[in-house]
Amino acid sequence: VIEDSQIEMVRPESFREFVSSVAAGSHADVRLVLGASPSGARVASPVRIVRAATDGPTLFVMSGVHGDEAGGPLGLRLFMDELGDRLTAGTLIACFVANVPAFEHRARCSLWDATDLVRVWPGRPDGTVTEQIANGLATVVRENAEALVDLHCGTPALAENWVLYANSRSPIDTIDEAVETRSLDLAKAFGADQIIRGHPWLTTVSAFGSLGVPTILAEIGGGPDWYANHESYLTQMSQGLSGVLAHLGMANPPSIPRSAGDQFDIAQELIAGQVDGLWQPVVRPGDQVTVGQEVGAFVNPATGHRSLVIAQAEGTVMNPMCTWPHVEPRQWLAAVGVRA
Ligand SMILES: [Zn+2]
């Protein structure tokens, strides 16, 4: 057990210098100081730096951007435990809990500012605590990393299995072709049921892709079957990261390569309006739907009335899907995708 007081605190501006001080063939655990709480306490993320004996690219992996998604930190932990001395070239930087306040609050966003970290990249040094965290991580990634993986999973309501990558179909269209190609290669190397190209949200891939860093965001597992299937979700995350390392020439290929997954653009998002009963989907991820087809319904338990949720696009039901019947207003229910 390492006492917290023995672990060095490093600020984003001096992180690059610290990484170069880690001897080849060794590793270091640090706390990356990213901001301050409203009372002035230090907000610092636990980070491990692993340097191979030989030079090579630097891969930055972060999890815990959303504090209520336990799968990412557990998947990254499993990967690091399984890594052993398999890193043959380059530097791996693992940030286990990127958003410490949200993690401590067991919520998607820090309760101190109710701000979503994936929507405020690259943040502001003098902003709210979440904007400070965004600014610090963006500084470290931009100055150190040749590739970025952001690990997420579904909440208790949402089952997921897909990878987003930086590309010009996402809301920021300033991503250059080389970054897009390298990001798609990372997505294929990670492997998931579905690879998503066009998606209508500002998120980690658009933000860091536009900063010139090839980036993927993986959403693996979650939902009510977590306890039945968490081992396979965590294994998938660990294997995915092994695939990325091998693709970057930082480790030998994993013994069990994953299939890359099919590529899609999002044609329609189905999002709950005012809650009206209990959500019951009638389709499953991977099913084909046509325009006008029922995707699911809100069932009023008192009257039995079913308020139908209808597909407005033809395509494949995507995999995140809301799989728990209690739905909050504006909750994502499902999406229809078309093959890219
Ligand atoms: Zn997330």
Coordinates of C-alpha atoms and ligand atoms in Angstrom, one line a residue:
V1 CA 0.0 0.0 0.0
I2 CA 1.3 3.4 -1.0
E3 CA 0.5 6.2 1.5
D4 CA -1.1 9.1 -0.3
S5 CA 1.4 11.5 1.3
Q6 CA 4.3 9.7 -0.5
I7 CA 2.8 10.3 -3.9
E8 CA 4.1 13.3 -5.7
M9 CA 1.7 16.1 -6.8
V10 CA 2.3 17.2 -10.4
R11 CA 0.7 20.1 -12.1
P12 CA -0.3 20.0 -15.8
E13 CA 2.3 22.5 -16.9
S14 CA 5.1 20.4 -15.4
F15 CA 3.7 17.0 -16.3
R16 CA 5.8 16.6 -19.5
E17 CA 9.0 17.2 -17.5
F18 CA 7.9 14.7 -14.9
V19 CA 7.2 12.0 -17.5
S20 CA 10.7 12.5 -19.0
S21 CA 12.2 12.0 -15.5
V22 CA 10.6 8.5 -15.2
A23 CA 13.4 6.1 -16.1
A24 CA 13.0 3.8 -19.2
G25 CA 11.7 0.4 -18.1
S26 CA 10.0 1.7 -14.9
H27 CA 6.8 3.3 -13.8
A28 CA 5.6 6.1 -11.5
D29 CA 2.4 6.8 -9.6
V30 CA 1.5 10.5 -9.3
R31 CA -1.4 12.8 -8.5
L32 CA -2.2 15.2 -11.3
V33 CA -3.4 18.4 -9.8
L34 CA -6.3 19.6 -11.9
G35 CA -8.2 22.2 -9.9
A36 CA -9.5 23.3 -6.5
S37 CA -12.8 22.6 -4.7
P38 CA -15.0 25.5 -3.6
S39 CA -13.3 25.3 -0.2
G40 CA -9.9 25.4 -1.8
A41 CA -9.0 21.8 -1.4
R42 CA -6.8 20.3 -4.1
V43 CA -8.6 18.2 -6.8
A44 CA -6.0 15.7 -8.0
S45 CA -6.4 12.6 -10.2
P46 CA -4.6 9.3 -9.6
V47 CA -2.3 8.7 -12.6
R48 CA 0.2 5.9 -13.4
I49 CA 3.0 6.5 -16.0
V50 CA 4.6 3.4 -17.5
R51 CA 7.7 3.7 -19.7
A52 CA 8.9 0.9 -21.8
A53 CA 12.6 0.2 -22.2
T54 CA 12.5 1.5 -25.8
D55 CA 11.2 4.8 -27.1
G56 CA 7.8 4.9 -28.9
P57 CA 4.5 6.8 -28.9
T58 CA 2.7 8.0 -25.8
L59 CA -0.8 6.8 -25.3
F60 CA -3.1 8.5 -22.7
V61 CA -6.0 6.5 -21.4
M62 CA -8.5 8.1 -19.1
S63 CA -11.6 6.8 -17.3
G64 CA -14.0 8.3 -14.8
V65 CA -14.9 11.3 -16.9
H66 CA -18.4 10.6 -15.7
G67 CA -18.5 9.8 -12.0
D68 CA -21.5 7.4 -12.1
E69 CA -19.9 5.1 -14.7
A70 CA -17.9 2.6 -12.6
G71 CA -17.0 0.4 -15.6
G72 CA -14.3 2.6 -17.0
P73 CA -12.1 2.9 -13.9
L74 CA -12.6 -0.9 -13.2
G75 CA -11.8 -1.8 -16.9
L76 CA -8.6 0.4 -16.8
R77 CA -7.6 -1.1 -13.5
L78 CA -7.9 -4.6 -14.9
F79 CA -5.9 -3.6 -18.0
M80 CA -3.1 -2.1 -15.9
D81 CA -3.1 -5.2 -13.6
E82 CA -2.9 -7.5 -16.7
L83 CA -0.3 -5.4 -18.4
G84 CA 2.7 -6.6 -16.3
D85 CA 5.9 -6.0 -18.3
R86 CA 4.2 -6.3 -21.7
L87 CA 4.9 -2.7 -22.8
T88 CA 7.6 -3.1 -25.4
A89 CA 7.9 0.5 -26.6
G90 CA 6.7 4.0 -25.7
T91 CA 4.9 5.5 -22.7
L92 CA 1.5 4.6 -21.3
I93 CA -0.3 7.2 -19.1
A94 CA -3.3 5.9 -17.3
C95 CA -5.6 8.4 -15.5
F96 CA -7.9 6.2 -13.5
V97 CA -10.4 8.9 -12.3
A98 CA -10.4 11.9 -14.6
N99 CA -13.3 13.7 -12.8
V100 CA -12.6 13.3 -9.1
P101 CA -15.5 15.5 -7.8
A102 CA -18.1 13.6 -10.0
F103 CA -16.6 10.3 -8.9
E104 CA -16.8 11.3 -5.2
H105 CA -20.3 12.5 -5.7
R106 CA -21.3 9.3 -7.6
A107 CA -22.9 11.4 -10.2
R108 CA -22.3 12.1 -14.0
C109 CA -21.2 15.6 -13.2
S110 CA -19.7 17.3 -10.1
L111 CA -22.4 18.6 -7.8
W112 CA -20.3 21.7 -7.2
D113 CA -21.0 23.1 -10.7
A114 CA -23.4 20.6 -12.4
T115 CA -21.2 20.9 -15.5
D116 CA -20.6 17.9 -17.8
L117 CA -16.9 17.4 -18.4
V118 CA -17.3 16.0 -21.9
R119 CA -19.2 19.1 -23.0
V120 CA -16.7 21.7 -21.8
W121 CA -13.3 20.5 -23.3
P122 CA -10.8 22.2 -23.5
G123 CA -12.1 24.1 -20.4
R124 CA -10.7 27.3 -18.8
P125 CA -8.0 27.7 -16.2
D126 CA -10.1 30.3 -14.3
G127 CA -13.4 28.5 -14.8
T128 CA -15.5 26.3 -12.5
V129 CA -13.9 23.2 -11.1
T130 CA -15.1 21.0 -14.0
E131 CA -13.7 23.6 -16.5
Q132 CA -10.4 23.6 -14.6
I133 CA -10.2 19.8 -14.8
A134 CA -11.0 20.0 -18.6
N135 CA -8.2 22.6 -19.0
G136 CA -5.7 20.6 -17.1
L137 CA -6.4 17.3 -18.9
A138 CA -6.4 19.0 -22.3
T139 CA -3.0 20.6 -21.5
V140 CA -1.5 17.3 -20.5
V141 CA -3.0 15.3 -23.4
R142 CA -2.0 18.0 -26.0
E143 CA 1.6 18.3 -24.7
N144 CA 2.2 14.5 -24.1
A145 CA 0.0 12.2 -26.1
E146 CA 0.0 10.8 -29.7
A147 CA -3.3 9.1 -29.0
L148 CA -6.1 9.3 -26.5
V149 CA -8.6 6.7 -25.3
D150 CA -11.6 7.9 -23.1
L151 CA -13.3 4.9 -21.4
H152 CA -17.0 5.2 -20.6
C153 CA -19.9 2.8 -19.9
G154 CA -23.6 3.0 -19.4
T155 CA -25.3 4.1 -16.3
P156 CA -27.6 1.6 -14.4
A157 CA -30.3 2.4 -17.0
L158 CA -28.2 2.2 -20.2
A159 CA -26.6 -0.8 -21.8
E160 CA -23.8 0.2 -24.3
N161 CA -21.3 -1.3 -26.7
W162 CA -19.8 1.1 -29.2
V163 CA -16.8 3.3 -30.0
L164 CA -16.8 6.9 -31.2
Y165 CA -13.8 8.3 -33.1
A166 CA -12.7 11.8 -34.1
N167 CA -14.0 12.6 -37.5
S168 CA -15.4 15.3 -39.7
R169 CA -19.0 14.1 -39.4
S170 CA -19.1 15.1 -35.7
P171 CA -20.1 18.7 -34.7
I172 CA -16.6 20.2 -35.0
D173 CA -15.6 19.9 -38.6
T174 CA -12.0 21.1 -38.2
I175 CA -10.6 17.6 -37.7
D176 CA -8.0 17.0 -40.4
E177 CA -8.0 13.9 -42.5
A178 CA -4.8 12.3 -41.0
V179 CA -6.3 12.6 -37.5
E180 CA -9.6 11.1 -38.7
T181 CA -7.8 8.1 -40.4
R182 CA -5.7 7.5 -37.3
S183 CA -8.7 7.8 -35.0
L184 CA -10.7 5.2 -37.1
D185 CA -7.7 2.9 -37.0
L186 CA -7.7 3.2 -33.1
A187 CA -11.5 2.5 -33.1
K188 CA -11.0 -0.7 -35.2
A189 CA -8.1 -1.8 -33.0
F190 CA -10.2 -1.4 -29.8
G191 CA -13.2 -3.3 -31.3
A192 CA -16.8 -3.0 -30.2
D193 CA -20.2 -4.1 -31.5
Q194 CA -20.6 -0.8 -33.3
I195 CA -18.3 2.0 -34.5
I196 CA -20.1 5.4 -34.7
R197 CA -19.0 8.0 -37.2
G198 CA -21.7 10.7 -37.4
H199 CA -23.0 11.6 -34.0
P200 CA -24.7 14.9 -33.0
W201 CA -22.9 15.7 -29.7
L202 CA -19.8 17.6 -28.8
T203 CA -17.7 15.2 -26.8
T204 CA -14.1 14.1 -26.2
V205 CA -13.5 12.8 -29.7
S206 CA -14.5 16.1 -31.4
A207 CA -12.6 18.3 -28.8
F208 CA -9.3 16.4 -28.8
G209 CA -9.5 15.5 -32.5
S210 CA -9.7 19.2 -33.3
L211 CA -6.6 19.7 -31.1
G212 CA -4.8 17.3 -33.4
V213 CA -4.8 14.2 -31.1
P214 CA -6.2 10.9 -32.7
T215 CA -9.0 10.0 -30.2
I216 CA -11.6 7.4 -29.5
L217 CA -14.3 7.2 -26.8
A218 CA -15.4 3.7 -25.9
E219 CA -18.8 3.0 -24.3
I220 CA -18.7 -0.6 -23.0
G221 CA -21.3 -2.3 -20.8
G222 CA -23.7 -0.9 -18.2
G223 CA -27.4 -1.4 -17.7
P224 CA -29.3 -3.8 -15.4
D225 CA -27.3 -6.8 -16.5
W226 CA -24.0 -5.4 -15.1
Y227 CA -23.9 -7.9 -12.3
A228 CA -24.5 -10.8 -14.7
N229 CA -22.0 -9.7 -17.3
H230 CA -19.5 -7.3 -15.8
E231 CA -16.6 -9.7 -16.2
S232 CA -17.1 -9.8 -20.0
Y233 CA -17.4 -6.0 -20.2
L234 CA -14.2 -5.4 -18.2
T235 CA -12.4 -8.1 -20.3
Q236 CA -13.6 -6.4 -23.4
M237 CA -12.2 -3.0 -22.2
S238 CA -8.9 -4.6 -21.3
Q239 CA -8.6 -6.5 -24.6
G240 CA -9.6 -3.3 -26.5
L241 CA -6.8 -1.4 -24.8
S242 CA -4.4 -4.2 -25.6
G243 CA -5.5 -4.0 -29.2
V244 CA -4.8 -0.3 -29.2
L245 CA -1.3 -0.8 -27.7
A246 CA -0.5 -3.4 -30.4
H247 CA -1.8 -1.1 -33.2
L248 CA 0.5 1.7 -31.9
G249 CA 3.5 -0.7 -31.9
M250 CA 3.7 -0.5 -28.1
A251 CA 3.1 -4.2 -27.3
N252 CA 2.7 -7.5 -29.0
P253 CA -0.8 -8.3 -30.4
P254 CA -3.3 -9.7 -27.9
S255 CA -3.9 -13.5 -28.1
I256 CA -7.6 -12.9 -28.7
P257 CA -8.1 -10.1 -31.3
R258 CA -11.6 -8.6 -31.3
S259 CA -13.5 -7.9 -34.4
A260 CA -13.6 -4.2 -35.3
G261 CA -17.4 -3.8 -35.4
D262 CA -19.7 -2.3 -38.0
Q263 CA -19.6 1.4 -38.8
F264 CA -22.7 3.6 -38.5
D265 CA -24.0 7.2 -38.6
I266 CA -26.7 8.1 -36.2
A267 CA -29.9 8.8 -38.2
Q268 CA -32.3 9.4 -35.3
E269 CA -32.0 9.8 -31.5
L270 CA -35.0 8.7 -29.5
I271 CA -35.1 10.7 -26.3
A272 CA -37.8 10.7 -23.6
G273 CA -39.9 13.7 -23.2
Q274 CA -42.1 14.1 -20.2
V275 CA -42.1 10.8 -18.3
D276 CA -45.4 9.1 -18.9
G277 CA -45.3 5.6 -17.3
L278 CA -42.7 2.9 -17.5
W279 CA -40.4 2.4 -20.5
Q280 CA -40.7 -1.0 -22.3
P281 CA -38.6 -1.3 -25.5
V282 CA -39.9 -3.9 -28.0
V283 CA -36.7 -4.0 -30.2
R284 CA -33.2 -5.0 -29.3
P285 CA -29.8 -3.5 -30.4
G286 CA -29.0 -4.8 -33.9
D287 CA -32.6 -5.1 -35.0
Q288 CA -33.7 -3.4 -38.2
V289 CA -36.6 -0.9 -38.0
T290 CA -38.5 1.0 -40.6
V291 CA -40.2 4.5 -40.5
G292 CA -43.3 4.4 -38.3
Q293 CA -42.3 1.2 -36.5
E294 CA -42.8 1.0 -32.7
V295 CA -39.4 1.0 -30.9
G296 CA -41.0 0.8 -27.5
A297 CA -43.7 2.4 -25.3
F298 CA -44.3 4.1 -22.0
V299 CA -46.8 2.0 -20.1
N300 CA -49.1 3.6 -17.6
P301 CA -49.4 1.0 -14.8
A302 CA -52.8 2.4 -13.6
T303 CA -54.6 2.4 -17.0
G304 CA -52.5 0.1 -19.2
H305 CA -52.3 2.9 -21.8
R306 CA -49.2 2.6 -24.0
S307 CA -47.6 5.9 -25.4
L308 CA -45.7 4.6 -28.4
V309 CA -42.2 5.7 -29.3
I310 CA -41.9 5.5 -33.1
A311 CA -38.9 5.3 -35.4
Q312 CA -38.6 8.3 -37.8
A313 CA -35.7 6.8 -39.7
E314 CA -35.0 3.4 -41.3
G315 CA -32.0 1.6 -40.0
T316 CA -30.4 -0.5 -37.3
V317 CA -31.2 -0.1 -33.6
M318 CA -28.0 1.1 -31.9
N319 CA -26.4 -0.2 -28.8
P320 CA -26.8 2.1 -26.3
M321 CA -30.3 1.4 -25.3
C322 CA -32.2 2.3 -22.2
T323 CA -33.0 -1.1 -20.6
W324 CA -34.5 -0.1 -17.2
P325 CA -38.1 1.0 -17.1
H326 CA -37.8 4.0 -14.8
V327 CA -36.8 6.9 -17.1
E328 CA -35.9 10.4 -16.2
P329 CA -37.0 13.3 -18.4
R330 CA -34.8 13.7 -21.5
Q331 CA -33.3 10.3 -20.9
W332 CA -31.8 8.7 -24.0
L333 CA -34.0 5.7 -25.0
A334 CA -32.4 4.4 -28.2
A335 CA -31.0 5.5 -31.6
V336 CA -31.4 4.4 -35.2
G337 CA -28.2 4.2 -37.2
V338 CA -27.4 3.8 -40.9
R339 CA -24.3 2.0 -42.1
A340 CA -21.5 4.4 -42.9
Ligands
ZN1 ZN -19.8 8.7 -19.9

